[in-house]
C-alpha cells in the first residue's frame, strides 16, 4: 500500500480547522507516513494536481503550534461536489491516477456534511483498494450528525456570545428607542444563533429575542413582540439566524432579493438583518442597526476556545490513527462521556450516517413562544467555549502561519 498521506480542507473555514490539519500531520508523521501532502483548494485542486509537500512548511514543533492558532485554511478550500461515479467515471479515474502517482495510502478530508460526501463517494468507489479515506469533522454550523458537536463550533459560539454581550452594552448608551438586529450564520440549523444566549448573566440582560431556523418565522408576531419589549426597554438587541424562513418556506433573506446558489444547492443567505431592520423602522418608527456577523464569526481567532483548538487537533490525530489502523469510509466523531467534569472521546463512525445530513437544535431546547433558548442548551454549550489559547504577537498584531 501507499507510503504517503494527503490531506485537504473543504467548505467554510473555522478558527480551528488548521488545528485539525496540525493533528493529521503530526500523527501521520509519528505513525510513519513518509511524506504528508496537502491538496490546495480541496479535491478541486487535487484534480489539477495542485499539491504541496507539508513537510516543507511544517518543519518544527513551533510551526505546528503556530498553525493551530492560525485562522482560515492553510491549504485553501473549495465548494466542489464530486459527480456520481457511474455518470462521470473519468473524474474518479483521474483522481485515483493522481493518488497512485503520489503513492498515497491515507487520504484525509477536513470538512462539514457536504465535504463528507467526498469521503463517502471516494471510499465507496475505492472499495477493495488499499487507500484509506477518513473524514475529520469541521463546521461552525455544528450541524453534523452522530458527533456531539463539531470542532469550530465552540470558538464561533464564544465569539457570538461575546459580541452580543458587547452589542448589548453599546445599545444602551443613548436614551432613545433602538433595535440592533444581529444576523448569525448556520444555514438551516440554529446552533450558532442559540449561542447568543451565552451573553446573558446577572450583569447582562443579553439578547431580548433569539430567532432560530428550526421555528417558522412570523413577521407580524416579530414586529408586535419588538414593539411590546420596547415599551419596557427602549433599546434592545435581537439575534436572528441567516436561515429563518416564513411559513411558506421562503428564507426571510430572499423576501427582498434573489439569492445565489452554491454547487451543493445552498442559497447564499445574506440580508436577513437588513430586511428586518427596514421592516421595524417602517412599522415601529424606531432607530435600527443591522449587524451581520458574516465571516467574522468564523475567522475571529483572537477569541478562539482552547477546548475547541485541542479537540480539533485530537480529531485530526484520531483520523490519522484510524487510517493507520485500517479504517476507511469513516469520520471521527466526538462522544461526550461526562458533563462534570466535561469529557469527550473520539471514535470513528460510518460516513453513510453523516454525509449530506443536517442535525438541528432539539425543539425542546427552544422556547419559541418567547423567542428564548432553554437551559439545556447552556449546559451543552458552556464547556465548549472554555479556555483561551496563548497568542504570539509581532508588531502588536497576532502572528499567523502562511504558505
Ligand atoms: O458552511 C458554513 C458556513 O459558514 C454557513 O454557516 C454559511 O451559510 C456558509 O458557510 C457561507 O458560505 P460561503 O463562505 O461560501 O459564503
Short mmCIF file of C-alpha atoms and ligand atoms in Angstrom, two decimals:
data_model
loop_
_atom_site.label_atom_id
_atom_site.label_comp_id
_atom_site.label_asym_id
_atom_site.label_seq_id
_atom_site.Cartn_x
_atom_site.Cartn_y
_atom_site.Cartn_z
CA UNK A 1 0.00 0.00 0.00
CA UNK A 2 0.97 3.67 -0.45
CA UNK A 3 3.55 5.14 1.89
CA UNK A 4 2.30 8.72 1.88
CA UNK A 5 -0.68 10.65 3.24
CA UNK A 6 -2.65 13.50 1.71
CA UNK A 7 -4.96 15.94 3.46
CA UNK A 8 -7.43 18.56 2.22
CA UNK A 9 -9.70 21.21 3.74
CA UNK A 10 -13.13 21.95 2.31
CA UNK A 11 -16.26 24.09 2.81
CA UNK A 12 -16.39 27.19 5.02
CA UNK A 13 -13.49 27.83 7.41
CA UNK A 14 -13.39 27.82 11.21
CA UNK A 15 -10.74 29.24 13.52
CA UNK A 16 -9.62 25.72 14.45
CA UNK A 17 -9.63 23.80 11.15
CA UNK A 18 -5.88 24.35 10.93
CA UNK A 19 -5.53 22.70 14.32
CA UNK A 20 -7.11 19.56 12.81
CA UNK A 21 -4.63 19.81 9.94
CA UNK A 22 -1.84 20.00 12.54
CA UNK A 23 -3.25 16.86 14.23
CA UNK A 24 -3.45 14.89 10.97
CA UNK A 25 0.08 15.95 10.01
CA UNK A 26 1.75 15.27 13.37
CA UNK A 27 0.16 11.87 13.99
CA UNK A 28 0.72 10.70 10.38
CA UNK A 29 4.41 11.54 10.79
CA UNK A 30 4.55 9.79 14.16
CA UNK A 31 2.93 6.68 12.69
CA UNK A 32 5.45 6.55 9.85
CA UNK A 33 3.97 8.34 6.81
CA UNK A 34 6.91 9.09 4.52
CA UNK A 35 5.52 12.36 3.15
CA UNK A 36 2.35 14.24 4.10
CA UNK A 37 0.95 16.16 1.15
CA UNK A 38 -1.66 18.92 1.23
CA UNK A 39 -4.25 19.47 -1.51
CA UNK A 40 -4.59 23.17 -2.38
CA UNK A 41 -8.31 24.02 -2.53
CA UNK A 42 -9.50 20.54 -1.66
CA UNK A 43 -10.46 17.94 -4.23
CA UNK A 44 -10.95 20.61 -6.88
CA UNK A 45 -7.23 21.45 -6.58
CA UNK A 46 -6.26 17.79 -6.41
CA UNK A 47 -7.91 17.23 -9.80
CA UNK A 48 -5.50 19.87 -11.16
CA UNK A 49 -2.65 18.18 -9.25
CA UNK A 50 -2.26 21.28 -7.12
CA UNK A 51 -0.47 19.54 -4.26
CA UNK A 52 2.18 20.71 -1.78
CA UNK A 53 4.58 18.84 0.45
CA UNK A 54 3.59 19.80 4.01
CA UNK A 55 6.89 18.57 5.43
CA UNK A 56 8.44 21.65 3.80
CA UNK A 57 6.03 24.02 5.59
CA UNK A 58 5.72 22.35 8.99
CA UNK A 59 9.40 21.97 9.79
CA UNK A 60 9.39 22.46 13.55
CA UNK A 61 7.14 21.94 16.54
CA UNK A 62 6.79 25.75 16.68
CA UNK A 63 5.40 25.77 13.10
CA UNK A 64 2.79 23.17 14.06
CA UNK A 65 1.81 25.19 17.16
CA UNK A 66 1.52 28.40 15.15
CA UNK A 67 -0.64 26.59 12.60
CA UNK A 68 -3.00 25.61 15.42
CA UNK A 69 -3.60 29.31 16.21
CA UNK A 70 -3.94 30.45 12.59
CA UNK A 71 -7.49 31.10 11.34
CA UNK A 72 -8.94 30.28 7.91
CA UNK A 73 -7.48 27.38 5.95
CA UNK A 74 -3.75 26.98 5.31
CA UNK A 75 -4.46 24.82 2.26
CA UNK A 76 -7.40 26.81 0.91
CA UNK A 77 -10.86 25.45 0.32
CA UNK A 78 -13.46 24.65 -2.31
CA UNK A 79 -17.18 24.03 -2.52
CA UNK A 80 -16.98 21.23 -5.04
CA UNK A 81 -19.42 18.33 -5.32
CA UNK A 82 -17.97 15.15 -6.81
CA UNK A 83 -20.22 13.83 -9.58
CA UNK A 84 -21.73 10.34 -9.37
CA UNK A 85 -19.05 7.80 -10.25
CA UNK A 86 -21.44 5.94 -12.58
CA UNK A 87 -22.17 9.10 -14.56
CA UNK A 88 -18.67 10.59 -14.74
CA UNK A 89 -16.11 7.82 -14.14
CA UNK A 90 -13.33 9.88 -15.76
CA UNK A 91 -13.22 12.22 -12.73
CA UNK A 92 -12.58 9.26 -10.43
CA UNK A 93 -10.05 7.67 -12.78
CA UNK A 94 -8.12 10.95 -12.85
CA UNK A 95 -8.22 11.29 -9.04
CA UNK A 96 -7.04 7.75 -8.45
CA UNK A 97 -4.26 8.13 -11.04
CA UNK A 98 -3.02 11.16 -9.10
CA UNK A 99 -3.26 9.31 -5.78
CA UNK A 100 -1.24 6.42 -7.23
CA UNK A 101 1.33 8.83 -8.69
CA UNK A 102 1.91 10.33 -5.23
CA UNK A 103 1.98 6.86 -3.61
CA UNK A 104 -0.93 7.75 -1.31
CA UNK A 105 -2.10 5.19 1.25
CA UNK A 106 -4.03 7.59 3.53
CA UNK A 107 -6.48 10.28 2.43
CA UNK A 108 -7.97 12.81 4.87
CA UNK A 109 -10.64 15.43 4.26
CA UNK A 110 -11.48 18.03 6.91
CA UNK A 111 -14.95 19.46 6.41
CA UNK A 112 -18.67 19.52 7.11
CA UNK A 113 -21.62 17.48 5.82
CA UNK A 114 -21.05 18.43 2.16
CA UNK A 115 -17.34 17.62 2.39
CA UNK A 116 -18.13 14.26 3.96
CA UNK A 117 -19.94 13.47 0.69
CA UNK A 118 -16.44 13.38 -0.85
CA UNK A 119 -15.23 10.80 1.70
CA UNK A 120 -18.40 8.77 1.12
CA UNK A 121 -18.07 8.76 -2.67
CA UNK A 122 -14.32 8.11 -2.74
CA UNK A 123 -14.42 5.31 -0.16
CA UNK A 124 -17.40 3.67 -1.91
CA UNK A 125 -15.64 3.95 -5.28
CA UNK A 126 -12.37 2.63 -3.83
CA UNK A 127 -13.93 -0.44 -2.17
CA UNK A 128 -11.29 -3.13 -2.50
CA UNK A 129 -8.40 -0.66 -3.00
CA UNK A 130 -5.92 -0.24 -0.17
CA UNK A 131 -6.24 3.55 0.13
CA UNK A 132 -8.00 4.59 3.35
CA UNK A 133 -10.39 7.56 3.29
CA UNK A 134 -11.12 9.23 6.61
CA UNK A 135 -13.13 12.38 7.37
CA UNK A 136 -12.29 14.93 10.06
CA UNK A 137 -15.32 16.93 11.29
CA UNK A 138 -15.36 20.71 10.99
CA UNK A 139 -18.03 23.36 10.79
CA UNK A 140 -19.03 26.41 12.75
CA UNK A 141 -22.63 25.38 11.97
CA UNK A 142 -22.43 22.37 14.35
CA UNK A 143 -24.92 20.54 12.14
CA UNK A 144 -23.08 17.22 11.61
CA UNK A 145 -25.00 14.14 12.69
CA UNK A 146 -23.59 11.46 15.00
CA UNK A 147 -20.99 13.70 16.68
CA UNK A 148 -21.80 15.53 19.97
CA UNK A 149 -20.52 18.74 18.37
CA UNK A 150 -18.12 19.80 15.65
CA UNK A 151 -14.70 21.39 16.02
CA UNK A 152 -15.09 25.05 15.07
CA UNK A 153 -18.44 25.49 16.79
CA UNK A 154 -17.08 26.25 20.28
CA UNK A 155 -14.92 29.12 19.05
CA UNK A 156 -17.66 30.62 16.88
CA UNK A 157 -20.11 30.30 19.80
CA UNK A 158 -17.63 32.08 22.09
CA UNK A 159 -17.29 34.90 19.55
CA UNK A 160 -21.06 35.22 19.11
CA UNK A 161 -21.82 35.20 22.86
CA UNK A 162 -19.08 37.77 23.50
CA UNK A 163 -20.10 40.02 20.60
CA UNK A 164 -23.79 40.01 21.56
CA UNK A 165 -22.76 40.96 25.11
CA UNK A 166 -20.70 43.86 23.77
CA UNK A 167 -23.54 44.95 21.47
CA UNK A 168 -25.96 44.96 24.42
CA UNK A 169 -23.57 47.31 26.27
CA UNK A 170 -23.34 49.56 23.20
CA UNK A 171 -27.08 49.56 22.54
CA UNK A 172 -27.97 51.24 25.84
CA UNK A 173 -25.80 54.37 25.53
CA UNK A 174 -28.49 56.71 24.16
CA UNK A 175 -31.80 57.44 25.81
CA UNK A 176 -33.88 56.55 22.76
CA UNK A 177 -35.66 53.65 21.13
CA UNK A 178 -33.44 51.41 19.04
CA UNK A 179 -33.25 47.83 17.83
CA UNK A 180 -29.96 46.16 16.89
CA UNK A 181 -30.61 43.07 14.76
CA UNK A 182 -27.64 40.68 14.70
CA UNK A 183 -27.56 38.19 11.82
CA UNK A 184 -25.75 34.94 12.56
CA UNK A 185 -24.68 32.12 10.21
CA UNK A 186 -25.72 28.47 10.35
CA UNK A 187 -28.00 27.91 7.35
CA UNK A 188 -30.81 25.57 8.46
CA UNK A 189 -29.51 24.82 11.96
CA UNK A 190 -29.75 27.29 14.82
CA UNK A 191 -26.77 26.16 16.91
CA UNK A 192 -24.77 29.32 16.22
CA UNK A 193 -27.68 31.69 16.77
CA UNK A 194 -28.56 29.91 20.02
CA UNK A 195 -25.05 30.87 21.20
CA UNK A 196 -26.35 34.46 21.51
CA UNK A 197 -27.93 33.14 24.75
CA UNK A 198 -24.42 32.81 26.22
CA UNK A 199 -24.31 36.63 26.51
CA UNK A 200 -26.86 36.69 29.33
CA UNK A 201 -25.96 36.56 33.01
CA UNK A 202 -26.61 38.57 36.15
CA UNK A 203 -24.78 41.66 34.76
CA UNK A 204 -26.09 41.47 31.21
CA UNK A 205 -29.68 41.17 30.02
CA UNK A 206 -28.44 39.55 26.80
CA UNK A 207 -30.39 39.38 23.56
CA UNK A 208 -34.06 40.27 24.07
CA UNK A 209 -35.17 37.82 21.34
CA UNK A 210 -33.45 34.89 19.61
CA UNK A 211 -34.89 33.53 16.35
CA UNK A 212 -33.74 30.12 15.11
CA UNK A 213 -34.45 28.48 11.72
CA UNK A 214 -35.98 25.46 13.48
CA UNK A 215 -39.12 27.56 14.11
CA UNK A 216 -41.21 29.16 11.31
CA UNK A 217 -40.77 32.93 11.43
CA UNK A 218 -43.88 35.11 11.63
CA UNK A 219 -43.00 38.75 10.69
CA UNK A 220 -46.22 40.12 12.22
CA UNK A 221 -45.64 38.43 15.57
CA UNK A 222 -41.98 39.56 15.44
CA UNK A 223 -42.90 43.24 14.93
CA UNK A 224 -45.55 43.08 17.66
CA UNK A 225 -43.12 41.45 20.09
CA UNK A 226 -40.38 44.01 19.45
CA UNK A 227 -42.92 46.81 19.98
CA UNK A 228 -44.07 45.29 23.27
CA UNK A 229 -40.49 44.82 24.51
CA UNK A 230 -39.58 48.40 23.60
CA UNK A 231 -42.41 49.75 25.71
CA UNK A 232 -40.44 48.42 28.71
CA UNK A 233 -36.80 48.59 27.45
CA UNK A 234 -36.30 51.15 24.67
CA UNK A 235 -33.02 49.75 23.31
CA UNK A 236 -32.88 46.06 22.57
CA UNK A 237 -30.68 43.56 20.75
CA UNK A 238 -32.26 40.76 18.72
CA UNK A 239 -30.32 37.75 17.38
CA UNK A 240 -31.59 36.13 14.18
CA UNK A 241 -30.31 33.24 12.13
CA UNK A 242 -29.48 33.88 8.50
CA UNK A 243 -31.66 30.82 7.82
CA UNK A 244 -35.02 31.88 9.32
CA UNK A 245 -37.94 31.17 6.97
CA UNK A 246 -41.53 32.32 6.77
CA UNK A 247 -44.35 29.74 6.89
CA UNK A 248 -44.32 29.09 3.12
CA UNK A 249 -40.65 28.03 3.32
CA UNK A 250 -39.03 31.13 1.81
CA UNK A 251 -35.98 32.47 3.61
CA UNK A 252 -36.50 35.95 5.12
CA UNK A 253 -33.24 36.81 3.32
CA UNK A 254 -34.93 36.23 -0.03
CA UNK A 255 -38.06 38.28 0.63
CA UNK A 256 -36.36 41.35 -0.82
CA UNK A 257 -33.53 39.98 -3.02
CA UNK A 258 -32.91 36.85 -5.11
CA UNK A 259 -30.06 34.75 -3.67
CA UNK A 260 -27.21 32.98 -5.49
CA UNK A 261 -26.78 29.19 -5.05
CA UNK A 262 -23.60 27.11 -4.49
CA UNK A 263 -22.79 23.69 -6.12
CA UNK A 264 -24.49 21.86 -3.24
CA UNK A 265 -27.69 23.82 -3.86
CA UNK A 266 -27.30 26.03 -0.76
CA UNK A 267 -28.55 29.59 -1.12
CA UNK A 268 -26.08 32.32 -0.19
CA UNK A 269 -28.01 33.63 2.80
CA UNK A 270 -27.39 37.28 3.48
CA UNK A 271 -29.58 40.30 4.15
CA UNK A 272 -31.90 38.94 6.88
CA UNK A 273 -30.93 41.62 9.41
CA UNK A 274 -31.14 44.40 6.80
CA UNK A 275 -34.63 43.25 5.78
CA UNK A 276 -35.87 43.07 9.37
CA UNK A 277 -34.39 46.46 10.24
CA UNK A 278 -36.22 48.17 7.43
CA UNK A 279 -39.44 46.36 8.42
CA UNK A 280 -39.07 47.52 12.05
CA UNK A 281 -38.13 51.08 11.11
CA UNK A 282 -41.13 51.30 8.81
CA UNK A 283 -43.65 49.72 11.18
CA UNK A 284 -42.44 50.96 14.57
CA UNK A 285 -40.60 54.16 13.66
CA UNK A 286 -37.62 53.03 15.70
CA UNK A 287 -33.92 53.57 15.07
CA UNK A 288 -32.39 50.31 13.85
CA UNK A 289 -28.96 48.87 13.14
CA UNK A 290 -28.26 45.71 11.19
CA UNK A 291 -25.12 43.82 12.25
CA UNK A 292 -24.16 40.94 10.00
CA UNK A 293 -21.51 38.90 11.82
CA UNK A 294 -20.76 37.30 8.46
CA UNK A 295 -17.25 35.85 8.11
CA UNK A 296 -16.05 37.45 11.38
CA UNK A 297 -17.69 34.64 13.36
CA UNK A 298 -15.59 32.03 11.60
CA UNK A 299 -12.21 33.79 11.48
CA UNK A 300 -12.03 35.55 14.88
CA UNK A 301 -9.06 33.53 16.13
CA UNK A 302 -8.39 36.16 18.82
CA UNK A 303 -11.48 34.77 20.61
CA UNK A 304 -10.96 31.05 19.99
CA UNK A 305 -11.83 28.49 22.62
CA UNK A 306 -8.86 26.49 23.88
CA UNK A 307 -11.12 23.44 24.33
CA UNK A 308 -12.06 23.74 20.65
CA UNK A 309 -8.45 24.06 19.46
CA UNK A 310 -7.46 20.98 21.47
CA UNK A 311 -10.43 18.90 20.30
CA UNK A 312 -9.82 19.87 16.67
CA UNK A 313 -6.23 18.64 17.00
CA UNK A 314 -7.39 15.42 18.66
CA UNK A 315 -9.92 14.74 15.87
CA UNK A 316 -7.17 15.17 13.27
CA UNK A 317 -4.87 12.85 15.22
CA UNK A 318 -7.64 10.27 15.73
CA UNK A 319 -8.31 10.30 11.97
CA UNK A 320 -4.65 9.51 11.27
CA UNK A 321 -4.73 6.74 13.86
CA UNK A 322 -7.94 5.26 12.40
CA UNK A 323 -6.48 5.23 8.87
CA UNK A 324 -3.25 3.58 10.04
CA UNK A 325 -5.39 1.03 11.93
CA UNK A 326 -7.01 0.10 8.61
CA UNK A 327 -10.30 2.02 8.81
CA UNK A 328 -11.86 3.67 5.77
CA UNK A 329 -15.22 5.27 4.94
CA UNK A 330 -15.43 6.77 8.43
CA UNK A 331 -15.46 10.20 10.09
CA UNK A 332 -14.12 10.87 13.56
CA UNK A 333 -16.94 11.79 15.93
CA UNK A 334 -16.81 13.29 19.43
CA UNK A 335 -18.80 11.42 22.09
CA UNK A 336 -19.50 13.20 25.38
CA UNK A 337 -18.88 10.76 28.19
CA UNK A 338 -19.18 13.17 31.08
CA UNK A 339 -20.61 16.64 31.74
CA UNK A 340 -18.94 17.27 35.05
CA UNK A 341 -16.05 17.23 34.52
CA UNK A 342 -16.63 17.74 30.79
CA UNK A 343 -15.04 14.97 28.75
CA UNK A 344 -15.39 13.88 25.12
CA UNK A 345 -13.75 10.88 23.48
CA UNK A 346 -13.16 10.40 19.75
CA UNK A 347 -14.46 7.47 17.74
CA UNK A 348 -14.65 6.59 14.02
CA UNK A 349 -18.22 6.41 12.69
CA UNK A 350 -19.61 5.16 9.36
CA UNK A 351 -19.69 8.02 6.86
CA UNK A 352 -23.04 6.87 5.43
CA UNK A 353 -24.87 8.15 8.53
CA UNK A 354 -23.20 11.57 8.30
CA UNK A 355 -22.63 12.86 4.73
CA UNK A 356 -25.24 15.31 3.41
CA UNK A 357 -27.38 15.11 6.59
CA UNK A 358 -28.08 18.01 8.96
CA UNK A 359 -28.55 17.99 12.74
CA UNK A 360 -30.74 20.79 14.09
CA UNK A 361 -31.30 22.14 17.61
CA UNK A 362 -33.74 19.93 19.61
CA UNK A 363 -37.14 21.63 19.65
CA UNK A 364 -37.49 21.20 23.40
CA UNK A 365 -34.40 23.44 23.86
CA UNK A 366 -36.27 26.31 22.19
CA UNK A 367 -38.93 28.44 23.88
CA UNK A 368 -40.46 29.51 20.57
CA UNK A 369 -43.32 31.49 22.07
CA UNK A 370 -40.95 33.77 23.98
CA UNK A 371 -38.10 33.74 21.43
CA UNK A 372 -35.75 32.32 24.11
CA UNK A 373 -33.31 29.41 24.46
CA UNK A 374 -33.80 26.96 27.31
CA UNK A 375 -31.22 25.98 29.96
CA UNK A 376 -30.18 22.56 28.49
CA UNK A 377 -28.55 24.43 25.61
CA UNK A 378 -26.34 26.33 28.05
CA UNK A 379 -25.30 23.08 29.77
CA UNK A 380 -24.40 21.70 26.35
CA UNK A 381 -22.53 24.76 25.01
CA UNK A 382 -20.71 26.23 28.01
CA UNK A 383 -17.97 23.55 28.21
CA UNK A 384 -17.22 24.03 24.50
CA UNK A 385 -16.23 27.69 24.85
CA UNK A 386 -13.88 27.23 27.80
CA UNK A 387 -10.26 28.37 27.82
CA UNK A 388 -8.19 30.88 25.91
CA UNK A 389 -5.12 29.96 23.87
CA UNK A 390 -1.88 31.89 24.30
CA UNK A 391 -1.25 34.07 21.28
CA UNK A 392 2.06 35.37 19.95
CA UNK A 393 2.17 38.90 18.53
CA UNK A 394 4.51 40.57 16.06
CA UNK A 395 4.47 44.40 15.94
CA UNK A 396 1.35 44.23 18.10
CA UNK A 397 -0.51 42.01 15.61
CA UNK A 398 -1.33 38.30 16.03
CA UNK A 399 1.20 36.02 14.35
CA UNK A 400 -0.13 33.53 11.75
CA UNK A 401 1.44 30.75 9.67
CA UNK A 402 1.11 31.10 5.90
CA UNK A 403 2.37 29.09 2.96
O1 LIG B 1 -20.52 26.15 5.95
C1 LIG B 1 -20.52 27.07 6.94
C2 LIG B 1 -21.00 28.43 6.53
O2 LIG B 1 -20.22 29.33 7.29
C3 LIG B 1 -22.51 28.68 6.74
O3 LIG B 1 -22.84 28.98 8.05
C4 LIG B 1 -22.75 29.83 5.81
O4 LIG B 1 -24.11 29.88 5.41
C5 LIG B 1 -21.88 29.46 4.66
O5 LIG B 1 -20.79 28.75 5.18
C6 LIG B 1 -21.35 30.64 3.89
O6 LIG B 1 -20.61 30.17 2.84
P1 LIG B 1 -19.64 31.00 1.89
O7 LIG B 1 -18.36 31.17 2.61
O8 LIG B 1 -19.47 30.11 0.72
O9 LIG B 1 -20.31 32.29 1.62
#
